[in-house]
Amino acid sequence: MDIRDILGKRRLFLDGGTGTSLQKMGLRAGERPEVWNILHPDRIEALHRAYLNAGADIIYTNTFGANRLKYPEGGDHSLEEVVKSAVNIAKGAQKACGREDSSWVALDIGPSGKLLRPLGDLDFEDAVELFAEVVRYGAEAGADLIVIETMGDSYELKAAVLAAKENSVLPIIATAAFDERARLLTGGTPEAVTALLEGLRVDALGLNCGLGPREMLPIAERFAAAASIPVAAAPNAGLPRQVEGRMVFDLSPEGFAEQMEAVARAGAQLLGGCCGTTPEHIAALVGRCRELPFAEPVRKHRTVVSSFSTAVELGTGPVIVGERINPTGKPRLKEALRSGKLEYLLSEGAAQEDAGAQILDVNVGLPGVDEPAMLERAVCALQGVTGLPLQLDSSDPAALERAMRRYNGKPMINSVSAKAESMAAVFPLIRKYGGVVVGLALDEGGIPETPEGRVACAERIYSTAAEYGIAHEDVVIDTLTLTVSSEPRAAQVTLEALRRIHERGGRTTLGVSNVSFGLPAREKVNSAFLTLALEAGLDCAIMNPLSAAMMSAWRAFAVLTARDERCEDYIAHEAGAEPKPQAAAGPLSLGGCIEKGLSSAASAEAQRLVAGGAEPLDIINAELIPALDRVGKGFETGAIYLPQLLMSAEAAGAAFEALKAGMKEDKGSGYPGKIVIATVKGDIHDIGKNIVRTLLENYGFDVRDLGKDVPPEAVLDAASQEGVRLVGLSALMTTTVASMEETIRLLRERLPGVKIMVGGAVLTEDYARQIGADFYGKDAMASVRYAREVCS
Amino acid sequence: MSAGTPNWREIFRYLGYNNGARPEGAVLEMIERAEAAVRGMAEAKSVYQRFPLVFHGDGAVEIGDIRIESAALRRNLEGCAGAFLLAATLGADVDRLISRLTALGHVSEAAAAQAAAAALIEDVCDEAGESMRKIAAARGLKLRPRFSPGYGDFSIEHQRDIARVLDTARRIGLTVTDSLMLAPMKSVTAVIGLSETTGCPDGKCEACAKTDCDFRRL
């Protein structure tokens, strides 16, 4: 019988602990349990039989840690043999118990034991392949379903689910391990995990390990409240305690069953155990919970997008989608995208988050930029600095697919339209990777001029989405903001269409700012339009959260619709909103501000000087550079310490930004040159390299920072592409100095004219020479001095 | 979230302040801000377990199933009957915090956060040490100073063994990269000997052969 026919129709029991049970049979700490599939198949089968006899419906194969990392090619046991024998043993146990038709063998997949990039060094696609191999062996051996369990990281969870879907047609149950704060090891909440897994269309989801049933109960409740599909709960035999330096789980079978009854009543449809639970625990669980009333999962119809850490629900109150990561009309962002330097993009993201954005739109489409590659890169980089869900914004399905695959969570997708071609390209992606999709109310005939026409487009999008299995709630309709200055009734049509979609229970979104195009004082029109749209039922306002006028309108609306009880949010933001006098730099000169490390004062003073008619270049030469030199000298003589040196550099950077506005396009004759820097392959500690970059930039160098964990070839490519005279490399440990040496060797071979400076904790002058570097920078200032020498 | 008082002396030392120098004014405020952020993001977790200890004739030490060739570790464990293996981490959010500060150009704050995190993970290890001390004391045993892979000739290769034996990936989310770095970054693995005598000439930091290290504890 296909388990899909039963999932959610009746209560199913899972088995209990495997690793802890094998330890009782003599498995040593640190020994790989899966090896016992080869060495002691009898013991594994006996455990399976005990669980089946206890009443388990689904037994997990002994393959939790079976992957290529732990069973490398040429090792003592072949991965294929380990996995296939595990499935065969489980099937043998079914037969021995006469349960071939009344139980199921689940191929068990646990975490890889590695952290994915950027937190660790396992690439996402490598993780997918790691799991894919196990899935292929398990499916070949005849597993009935796949259980992905004990995942502590949503990204790895996604990799495993994708691997399962791409390499088999088996049903998938995916459960994650939460701690007492109801968070994954890498931060995800039950709601975020639910959004991710439902988006990936698993068959059941939930939680296991980490906690005992009592501690798990509130988290299981949250899963049951969020999920529309069956929920599984498999806790440990109580909260693990360290006794005498050993981990013990000491909840008795009866105690376990009693606490599990509450979990069952909270809405978990699949019940089992994890560490410390035994066949006795499962027997007690089955005895106590078998006859409890069963409630099928209920469709929740919630519209949820998520990141690795948080979920945002649409439809429970309007949310702000920050619009600023979009190159249209933004020369600085265009420049950033063309040069591949994403810092500016990241700072725009963080600034919008700080200003109140709940989702960030990401659009990197620009002629001359490889959009699929750039969108993927931007999404990964943004997820390194913000936990906000992202709205992937592109008209290129190839760009969407690459970014959706890599995205950690359930993204918002901008957009699809009612054009058949658009839907045929985008809906399969939503179906595969999950997402909430923005549906533009336009079709082959263009943008309908009437509300009826736009609603008709929306209906076509909804019905076609349904054909792909995409739920109504996963579509958000954009009724399209047009410019009022060219079509007087434009706003009225947009709002009327919006109102109708809203009244039919649909979710809505609008890019608010277009409405005022061509008018003066645009924010006034935009904020009034925002208020009208919110009143008409707008769920997602794509807008600029850095605009005070827009945010004031937003907060005022919250007050007037009783969403901001006691007006606290409004008062907190608006009470101090009278224009402040320009931050006075006091008696400090620009140089003084820089020396003291006062960024905003330095910026204000620079602006004041420019306003007073001074030439930016003169200010740089007369104030900025000398101040930096004084601080640099102070650092070298030991009078000034690193934090102050860096703060001064940041203040100089802020002043430079203020001056740049008044400068001509060319960077001046004092422009010293371009440098490529990188933290070498294998090394994820890059703070030293980042400090060097900051200082180099403040001395006017154009620094191409390749980041951390950079392969030698990438350094070579960048160095030859940029035609630099100097490359800087950092490595923290002896293990990574080896890849530094390799990088140097490659550079020497291919770019003999390039100078190489190195730095890092384990390096010394001698060591640096030994690996072939030209210069060892003992600290950041020394690197600056050398760079000036080389590039002068 | 982690309780306790910041070890300011250590934080300032990691940032390069020596000879009793202390930051002040805007710099001090920035460091305090970074420290508070680290404390807010840290999700400290630790795991330890006691293992038997065998001294082999060829100089190797065996802790559980881990065979270690290190004269420095052997000296540290001389006379011990068993040893705790310890692993501790501040979690992934501290790494994210530092990346975010860096990406946004706040490198001074990133450096300060780095230092604050380094001091905090020491405190976390000390807290775990206190629990281990109580367990040991109940049996009339004392703890040797914490000794980590990377000290002296104790190869960092053994980080991988400690992570495997303690199942750190699953229990506290601590992993080891191919190049033998711990991820999350602010993490520690260590060996702590158990003996009847306190007598141990080797300190922690002081046992290291890299005598020119800026961060050497004197």
PDB file of C-alpha atoms in Angstrom, chain A residues 303 416-418 423 427 437 439 454-478 500-502 504-508 539:
ATOM      1  CA  THR A 303       0.260  33.065   2.641  1.00  0.00           C
ATOM      2  CA  VAL A 416       4.362  36.092 -13.412  1.00  0.00           C
ATOM      3  CA  SER A 417       1.644  37.587 -15.614  1.00  0.00           C
ATOM      4  CA  ALA A 418      -1.480  36.190 -17.209  1.00  0.00           C
ATOM      5  CA  MET A 423       2.946  31.201 -16.600  1.00  0.00           C
ATOM      6  CA  PHE A 427       4.792  28.074 -12.398  1.00  0.00           C
ATOM      7  CA  VAL A 437       4.343  34.416  -6.618  1.00  0.00           C
ATOM      8  CA  GLY A 439       0.795  37.766 -10.430  1.00  0.00           C
ATOM      9  CA  ARG A 454      -7.486  43.228 -14.440  1.00  0.00           C
ATOM     10  CA  VAL A 455      -9.589  40.979 -12.246  1.00  0.00           C
ATOM     11  CA  ALA A 456     -10.074  38.698 -15.248  1.00  0.00           C
ATOM     12  CA  CYS A 457      -6.285  38.484 -15.651  1.00  0.00           C
ATOM     13  CA  ALA A 458      -5.985  37.635 -11.963  1.00  0.00           C
ATOM     14  CA  GLU A 459      -8.585  34.888 -12.336  1.00  0.00           C
ATOM     15  CA  ARG A 460      -6.651  33.399 -15.212  1.00  0.00           C
ATOM     16  CA  ILE A 461      -3.483  33.409 -13.117  1.00  0.00           C
ATOM     17  CA  TYR A 462      -5.238  31.733 -10.193  1.00  0.00           C
ATOM     18  CA  SER A 463      -6.796  29.021 -12.307  1.00  0.00           C
ATOM     19  CA  THR A 464      -3.628  28.249 -14.240  1.00  0.00           C
ATOM     20  CA  ALA A 465      -1.660  28.163 -10.967  1.00  0.00           C
ATOM     21  CA  ALA A 466      -4.135  25.616  -9.643  1.00  0.00           C
ATOM     22  CA  GLU A 467      -3.393  23.378 -12.632  1.00  0.00           C
ATOM     23  CA  TYR A 468       0.212  23.319 -11.436  1.00  0.00           C
ATOM     24  CA  GLY A 469      -0.887  22.500  -7.904  1.00  0.00           C
ATOM     25  CA  ILE A 470      -0.119  26.013  -6.709  1.00  0.00           C
ATOM     26  CA  ALA A 471      -2.599  27.110  -4.088  1.00  0.00           C
ATOM     27  CA  HIS A 472      -4.675  30.276  -4.278  1.00  0.00           C
ATOM     28  CA  GLU A 473      -2.904  31.632  -1.202  1.00  0.00           C
ATOM     29  CA  ASP A 474       0.493  31.304  -2.872  1.00  0.00           C
ATOM     30  CA  VAL A 475      -0.470  33.871  -5.485  1.00  0.00           C
ATOM     31  CA  VAL A 476      -0.419  37.595  -4.685  1.00  0.00           C
ATOM     32  CA  ILE A 477      -2.003  39.849  -7.294  1.00  0.00           C
ATOM     33  CA  ASP A 478      -0.401  43.089  -8.413  1.00  0.00           C
ATOM     34  CA  ARG A 500     -12.243  43.497  -5.795  1.00  0.00           C
ATOM     35  CA  ILE A 501      -9.370  41.019  -5.475  1.00  0.00           C
ATOM     36  CA  HIS A 502      -9.239  41.702  -1.752  1.00  0.00           C
ATOM     37  CA  ARG A 504     -12.700  37.798  -3.028  1.00  0.00           C
ATOM     38  CA  GLY A 505     -10.150  36.732  -0.465  1.00  0.00           C
ATOM     39  CA  GLY A 506      -7.096  37.307  -2.646  1.00  0.00           C
ATOM     40  CA  ARG A 507      -3.765  38.724  -1.530  1.00  0.00           C
ATOM     41  CA  THR A 508      -2.520  41.893  -3.155  1.00  0.00           C
ATOM     42  CA  ASP A 539      -1.260  43.342   1.698  1.00  0.00           C
TER      43      ASP A 539
END
